[in-house]
Amino acid sequence: MKEPAITILGIESSCDDTAAAVISGRKILASIVAGQEVHRSFGGVVPELASRAHQQNIVPVVSEALKRAGINAKQLHAIAFTRGPGLMGSLLVGGSFAKAFAMALNIPLIEVNHMQAHVLAHFIEPGPSPQFPFLCLTVSGGHTQIVLVKDHLDMEVLGETMDDAAGEAFDKAAKIIGLPYPGGPMVDKLAKSGDPKAFPFPFPESPGLNFSFSGLKTSFLYFIRDKVKEDADFIEKRKADICASIQAAILRILISKLKKASQQTGIKEIAIAGGVSANSGLRELLLKEKEHSGWNIYIPPFEYCTDNAAMIAITGYYKYLRKEFAGQEVISTARYQL
Ligand code: KG4
Ligand code: ZN
């Protein structure tokens, strides 16, 4: 069936990336992400600074996306924006901009759940896209979920973290050994030349398909503290092995719950999404599981793993097809269940 070529502008501003993308049908014409360097020296995102940077960036980022897409704003059919979850001050900037722009152009406004959008990044062309029903492990800096995806807009959370998110576990471990924020990508890079079995960390128990990472963080903190007491240069000398070992411990938790979810549901269509799905160790483990468990694995292109507006635009597309439009009274929301 031929899909209609609807052109949508997507806007994402839930955390510390200001992003805009233009989609035509399911094809991305342009996707721009402006990161915010301002947080680096603070070792984490400072909400007040994030919303200010969004205000500075939003107009240039949207203009650039339209320019690169070769689209005049008058050609847009709708504007989709991240309504939540996220940092309130950040969400308000993208939300207010989207409302004003949709009103000025007299076109529909579409509100998008950021977590749903991470999952739907799998449907951006050229694919391949998973078949329904599938399981999606959504792992980011703020969330860790196993989602049963029954249809584009019909999702059920089967399990989620009870404390820290997987990305947070990476970032906190990185911070403990003095790596800059966000530490996940750096841990990934250093882990490649380290031994994942060098330092074993305990496997924290958590009920059902839920996750827990805070115990691991605490044991990592104590482990490093004790080792540094014995040898002040411990971190410098063993950095790669430390990164490989903590990464292996985080990934073991993720994979074990994903296996459990697959066994419980009988589903072998397995997708990953969110910033941590950029992790090369996770990708390798999943490909091994493809051999062992007969899973079909779906991993989004790197640029659609971390926060971006292409995923907001594709979600907008599916909502547009169902005419799920928002009124001007729609409000941003820091918490937003799937
Ligand atoms: O999805 P995302 O861009 O933003 C949120 O919605 O949170 O995810 C950001 C998270 C950060 O915690 C970052 O450290 C982590 O994803 N991350 C990684 C990698 N790339 C990004 N973690 C491990 N390995 C990576 N390669
Ligand atoms: Zn995200």
Coordinates of C-alpha atoms and ligand atoms in Angstrom, one line a residue:
M1 CA 0.0 0.0 0.0
K2 CA 1.4 3.4 -0.9
E3 CA 1.9 5.6 2.1
P4 CA 0.8 9.3 1.9
A5 CA 3.6 11.9 1.7
I6 CA 2.6 14.0 4.6
T7 CA 5.3 16.6 5.7
I8 CA 5.7 17.1 9.4
L9 CA 8.1 19.2 11.5
G10 CA 9.2 17.4 14.7
I11 CA 10.5 19.3 17.7
E12 CA 12.3 17.7 20.6
S13 CA 13.4 19.6 23.8
S14 CA 12.9 17.2 26.7
C15 CA 16.3 17.3 28.2
D16 CA 19.6 18.9 27.0
D17 CA 19.3 18.6 23.2
T18 CA 17.4 21.1 21.1
A19 CA 16.3 19.2 18.0
A20 CA 14.2 19.7 14.9
A21 CA 13.5 17.3 12.0
V22 CA 11.4 17.3 8.8
I23 CA 9.8 14.1 7.6
S24 CA 7.9 13.4 4.4
G25 CA 5.9 10.2 4.8
R26 CA 8.4 8.0 6.7
K27 CA 11.5 9.5 5.1
I28 CA 13.6 12.0 7.0
L29 CA 14.5 15.1 4.9
A30 CA 16.5 16.8 7.6
S31 CA 17.4 16.1 11.3
I32 CA 19.3 18.7 13.3
V33 CA 20.4 18.2 17.0
A34 CA 22.1 21.0 18.9
G35 CA 23.7 19.7 22.1
Q36 CA 24.4 21.9 25.1
E37 CA 28.0 22.1 26.1
V38 CA 27.1 24.3 29.1
H39 CA 26.4 21.3 31.3
R40 CA 29.7 19.5 30.9
S41 CA 31.6 21.3 33.7
F42 CA 28.7 20.6 36.1
G43 CA 28.9 16.8 35.6
G44 CA 25.2 16.6 34.7
V45 CA 22.3 18.5 33.2
V46 CA 21.4 21.7 35.0
P47 CA 17.7 22.2 34.3
E48 CA 17.7 26.0 34.5
L49 CA 20.6 26.2 32.1
A50 CA 19.0 23.7 29.7
S51 CA 15.8 25.7 29.3
R52 CA 17.8 28.9 28.6
A53 CA 19.9 27.1 26.0
H54 CA 16.7 25.7 24.4
Q55 CA 15.4 29.3 24.1
Q56 CA 18.6 30.4 22.4
N57 CA 18.7 27.4 20.0
I58 CA 15.1 26.6 19.1
V59 CA 14.6 29.2 16.3
P60 CA 18.0 28.6 14.6
V61 CA 17.6 24.8 14.8
V62 CA 14.1 24.8 13.3
S63 CA 15.2 27.3 10.5
E64 CA 18.2 25.1 9.7
A65 CA 16.0 21.9 9.6
L66 CA 13.6 23.5 7.2
K67 CA 16.4 24.9 5.0
R68 CA 18.2 21.6 4.8
A69 CA 14.9 19.8 4.0
G70 CA 14.3 22.3 1.2
I71 CA 10.9 23.0 2.7
N72 CA 9.0 26.2 3.1
A73 CA 7.1 26.4 6.4
K74 CA 3.9 26.8 4.3
Q75 CA 4.4 23.3 2.9
L76 CA 4.1 21.6 6.4
H77 CA 1.0 19.6 7.1
A78 CA 1.5 19.5 10.9
I79 CA 3.9 20.2 13.8
A80 CA 4.7 17.5 16.3
F81 CA 6.5 18.2 19.6
T82 CA 7.6 16.3 22.7
R83 CA 5.0 16.9 25.4
G84 CA 6.9 14.7 28.0
P85 CA 8.4 13.1 29.9
G86 CA 11.3 15.3 30.6
L87 CA 12.5 18.5 32.4
M88 CA 9.6 20.9 32.7
G89 CA 11.5 24.1 31.7
S90 CA 13.0 22.4 28.7
L91 CA 9.6 20.9 27.5
L92 CA 7.9 24.3 27.8
V93 CA 10.3 25.8 25.3
G94 CA 9.7 23.3 22.5
G95 CA 6.0 23.0 23.4
S96 CA 5.4 26.8 23.3
F97 CA 7.3 27.2 20.1
A98 CA 5.3 24.4 18.5
K99 CA 2.0 25.8 19.6
A100 CA 2.8 29.3 18.3
F101 CA 4.2 28.0 15.0
A102 CA 1.2 25.7 14.4
M103 CA -1.2 28.6 15.2
A104 CA 0.7 31.0 12.8
L105 CA 0.6 28.4 10.0
N106 CA -3.0 27.3 10.8
I107 CA -2.0 23.6 10.8
P108 CA -2.6 20.7 13.3
L109 CA -0.5 20.4 16.4
I110 CA 0.5 16.8 17.5
E111 CA 1.7 16.1 21.0
V112 CA 4.2 13.2 21.4
N113 CA 5.4 11.0 24.2
H114 CA 9.2 10.9 24.1
M115 CA 9.3 7.3 25.2
Q116 CA 6.9 6.2 22.5
A117 CA 9.0 8.2 20.0
H118 CA 12.2 6.3 21.0
V119 CA 10.4 3.1 20.0
L120 CA 8.9 4.4 16.8
A121 CA 12.4 5.5 15.6
H122 CA 12.5 1.9 14.2
F123 CA 9.9 2.9 11.6
I124 CA 11.9 5.6 9.9
E125 CA 12.8 4.6 6.3
P126 CA 14.6 2.7 5.0
G127 CA 14.2 0.3 8.0
P128 CA 14.1 -2.7 8.4
S129 CA 11.2 -2.3 10.9
P130 CA 10.2 -5.0 13.5
Q131 CA 6.9 -6.9 13.0
F132 CA 4.1 -6.6 15.6
P133 CA 4.1 -7.7 18.3
F134 CA 7.7 -7.0 19.4
L135 CA 9.6 -6.2 22.5
C136 CA 11.5 -3.0 22.8
L137 CA 14.2 -2.4 25.4
T138 CA 14.2 1.4 25.8
V139 CA 17.3 2.4 27.6
S140 CA 18.2 6.1 28.1
G141 CA 19.5 8.6 30.6
G142 CA 16.2 8.9 32.3
H143 CA 14.4 5.6 31.6
T144 CA 14.8 1.9 31.4
Q145 CA 11.8 0.0 30.1
I146 CA 10.8 -3.3 28.4
V147 CA 7.9 -2.4 26.2
L148 CA 5.4 -4.7 24.5
V149 CA 4.7 -3.0 21.2
K150 CA 1.3 -4.2 19.8
D151 CA 1.0 -1.5 17.2
H152 CA 2.5 1.9 16.4
L153 CA 0.4 3.6 19.0
D154 CA -0.4 0.7 21.3
M155 CA 2.3 0.0 23.8
E156 CA 2.5 -1.6 27.2
V157 CA 5.3 -1.3 29.7
L158 CA 6.1 -4.8 31.0
G159 CA 9.0 -3.8 33.3
E160 CA 11.0 -0.7 34.2
T161 CA 13.6 0.5 36.6
M162 CA 12.8 0.9 40.2
D163 CA 15.7 3.4 40.8
D164 CA 18.4 4.6 38.4
A165 CA 18.1 4.3 34.6
A166 CA 20.7 2.3 32.7
G167 CA 22.2 5.5 31.1
E168 CA 22.4 7.0 34.6
A169 CA 24.3 3.9 35.8
F170 CA 26.8 4.4 33.0
D171 CA 27.1 8.2 33.7
K172 CA 27.4 7.8 37.5
A173 CA 30.1 5.1 37.2
A174 CA 31.9 7.3 34.7
K175 CA 31.7 10.2 37.1
I176 CA 33.2 8.1 40.0
I177 CA 36.3 7.4 37.9
G178 CA 36.5 11.1 36.8
L179 CA 35.2 10.9 33.2
P180 CA 33.2 13.9 31.9
Y181 CA 29.4 13.9 31.5
P182 CA 27.8 12.1 29.8
G183 CA 30.1 9.2 30.6
G184 CA 28.2 6.4 28.7
P185 CA 29.9 6.9 25.3
M186 CA 33.4 7.2 27.0
V187 CA 32.9 4.0 29.1
D188 CA 31.9 2.3 25.9
K189 CA 35.0 3.5 24.1
L190 CA 37.4 2.6 26.9
A191 CA 35.7 -0.8 27.5
K192 CA 36.7 -2.0 24.0
S193 CA 40.3 -2.4 25.1
G194 CA 39.5 -3.8 28.6
D195 CA 38.7 -7.2 30.1
P196 CA 35.1 -7.4 31.1
K197 CA 35.9 -10.2 33.6
A198 CA 38.7 -8.2 35.3
F199 CA 36.5 -7.1 38.2
P200 CA 33.3 -9.0 39.0
F201 CA 30.4 -6.9 40.4
P202 CA 27.3 -8.4 42.1
F203 CA 24.1 -9.0 40.1
P204 CA 21.3 -7.1 41.9
E205 CA 18.0 -9.0 42.3
S206 CA 14.8 -7.2 41.3
P207 CA 11.3 -8.5 40.9
G208 CA 9.8 -9.7 37.6
L209 CA 10.8 -7.7 34.6
N210 CA 11.8 -4.7 36.7
F211 CA 15.3 -3.4 36.9
S212 CA 17.5 -2.1 39.7
F213 CA 20.9 -0.3 39.2
S214 CA 21.4 1.6 42.4
G215 CA 23.0 -1.3 44.3
L216 CA 25.5 -1.8 41.5
K217 CA 26.4 1.9 41.6
T218 CA 27.0 1.7 45.4
S219 CA 29.2 -1.4 45.1
F220 CA 31.2 0.2 42.3
L221 CA 31.7 3.3 44.4
Y222 CA 33.0 1.3 47.4
F223 CA 35.1 -0.9 45.1
I224 CA 36.9 2.1 43.6
R225 CA 37.3 3.8 46.9
D226 CA 39.0 0.8 48.4
K227 CA 41.2 0.2 45.4
V228 CA 42.3 3.8 45.4
K229 CA 43.2 3.6 49.1
E230 CA 45.6 0.7 48.2
D231 CA 47.0 2.4 45.1
A232 CA 46.3 6.1 44.3
D233 CA 47.0 5.4 40.6
F234 CA 44.5 2.4 40.4
I235 CA 42.0 4.2 38.1
E236 CA 44.6 5.5 35.7
K237 CA 46.4 2.1 35.5
R238 CA 43.2 -0.1 35.1
K239 CA 40.8 2.4 33.4
A240 CA 39.9 0.1 30.4
D241 CA 39.4 -3.0 32.7
I242 CA 37.2 -0.9 35.1
C243 CA 35.1 0.3 32.2
A244 CA 34.8 -3.1 30.6
S245 CA 33.8 -4.7 33.9
I246 CA 31.1 -2.1 34.9
Q247 CA 29.7 -2.1 31.4
A248 CA 29.5 -5.9 31.5
A249 CA 27.6 -5.7 34.8
I250 CA 25.1 -3.2 33.5
L251 CA 24.6 -5.1 30.3
R252 CA 24.1 -8.4 32.1
I253 CA 21.2 -6.9 34.0
L254 CA 19.6 -5.6 30.8
I255 CA 20.1 -8.8 28.8
S256 CA 18.8 -11.1 31.6
K257 CA 15.5 -9.2 31.9
L258 CA 15.1 -9.0 28.1
K259 CA 15.6 -12.8 27.9
K260 CA 13.0 -13.3 30.7
A261 CA 10.5 -11.0 28.8
S262 CA 11.1 -13.0 25.6
Q263 CA 10.5 -16.3 27.4
Q264 CA 7.4 -15.1 29.2
T265 CA 5.7 -13.6 26.0
G266 CA 7.2 -16.0 23.4
I267 CA 8.2 -13.0 21.4
K268 CA 11.5 -13.1 19.4
E269 CA 11.2 -9.8 17.6
I270 CA 13.5 -7.7 19.8
A271 CA 14.3 -4.0 19.3
I272 CA 16.4 -1.6 21.4
A273 CA 16.0 2.1 21.6
G274 CA 17.3 5.1 23.5
G275 CA 20.8 6.5 24.1
V276 CA 22.2 3.4 25.6
S277 CA 21.3 1.4 22.5
A278 CA 24.2 3.2 20.9
N279 CA 26.5 1.0 23.2
S280 CA 28.6 -1.3 21.1
G281 CA 28.8 -4.0 23.9
L282 CA 25.0 -4.2 24.0
R283 CA 24.9 -4.5 20.3
E284 CA 27.4 -7.3 20.3
L285 CA 25.6 -9.2 23.1
L286 CA 22.3 -8.9 21.2
L287 CA 23.8 -10.3 18.0
K288 CA 25.1 -13.3 20.1
E289 CA 21.6 -13.8 21.4
K290 CA 20.4 -13.8 17.8
E291 CA 22.5 -17.0 17.3
H292 CA 21.5 -18.6 20.7
S293 CA 17.8 -17.7 21.0
G294 CA 16.8 -17.1 17.4
W295 CA 15.9 -13.5 18.1
N296 CA 15.4 -11.1 15.2
I297 CA 17.3 -8.0 16.4
Y298 CA 16.4 -4.4 15.4
I299 CA 18.9 -1.6 16.3
P300 CA 18.2 1.9 15.1
P301 CA 20.8 3.9 13.2
F302 CA 23.2 5.6 15.6
E303 CA 21.7 9.1 15.1
Y304 CA 18.2 7.9 16.0
C305 CA 19.3 6.2 19.3
T306 CA 20.2 9.3 21.3
D307 CA 17.7 12.1 21.6
N308 CA 16.6 13.5 18.2
A309 CA 13.6 15.0 16.5
A310 CA 13.3 12.5 13.7
M311 CA 11.7 10.1 16.2
I312 CA 9.2 12.9 17.2
A313 CA 8.4 13.5 13.5
I314 CA 7.8 9.8 12.8
T315 CA 5.5 9.5 15.8
G316 CA 3.7 12.7 14.5
Y317 CA 3.2 10.9 11.2
Y318 CA 1.4 7.9 12.8
K319 CA -0.7 10.2 14.9
Y320 CA -1.5 12.4 11.8
L321 CA -2.8 9.3 10.0
R322 CA -5.2 8.7 12.9
K323 CA -6.0 12.4 13.2
E324 CA -4.8 12.5 16.8
F325 CA -4.3 16.2 17.1
A326 CA -3.8 18.3 20.2
G327 CA -5.6 21.6 21.0
Q328 CA -3.8 24.8 21.9
E329 CA -4.7 24.1 25.5
V330 CA -2.3 21.1 25.6
I331 CA 0.2 21.3 28.5
S332 CA 3.7 19.9 28.8
T333 CA 4.1 17.2 31.4
A334 CA 7.3 16.1 33.2
R335 CA 5.8 12.6 33.8
Y336 CA 4.0 10.9 31.0
Q337 CA 3.1 7.2 31.1
L338 CA 3.1 5.2 27.9
Ligands
KG4_1 O1 18.1 8.8 24.9 P1 19.1 9.8 25.4 O2 19.9 10.5 24.4 O3 18.5 10.9 26.4 C1 17.6 10.6 27.3 O4 16.3 10.6 26.9 O5 18.0 10.3 28.5 O6 20.1 8.9 26.4 C2 21.2 9.5 26.9 C3 22.0 8.5 27.7 C4 23.1 9.0 28.6 O7 23.0 8.4 29.9 C5 24.4 8.5 27.9 O8 25.5 8.3 28.7 C6 23.9 7.2 27.3 O9 22.6 7.5 26.9 N1 24.7 6.8 26.2 C7 25.5 5.6 26.2 C8 26.1 5.6 25.0 N2 25.7 6.6 24.2 C9 24.8 7.4 25.0 N3 25.6 4.7 27.2 C10 26.5 3.7 26.9 N4 27.1 3.6 25.7 C11 27.0 4.5 24.7 N5 27.6 4.3 23.6
ZN2 ZN 15.5 10.1 25.2

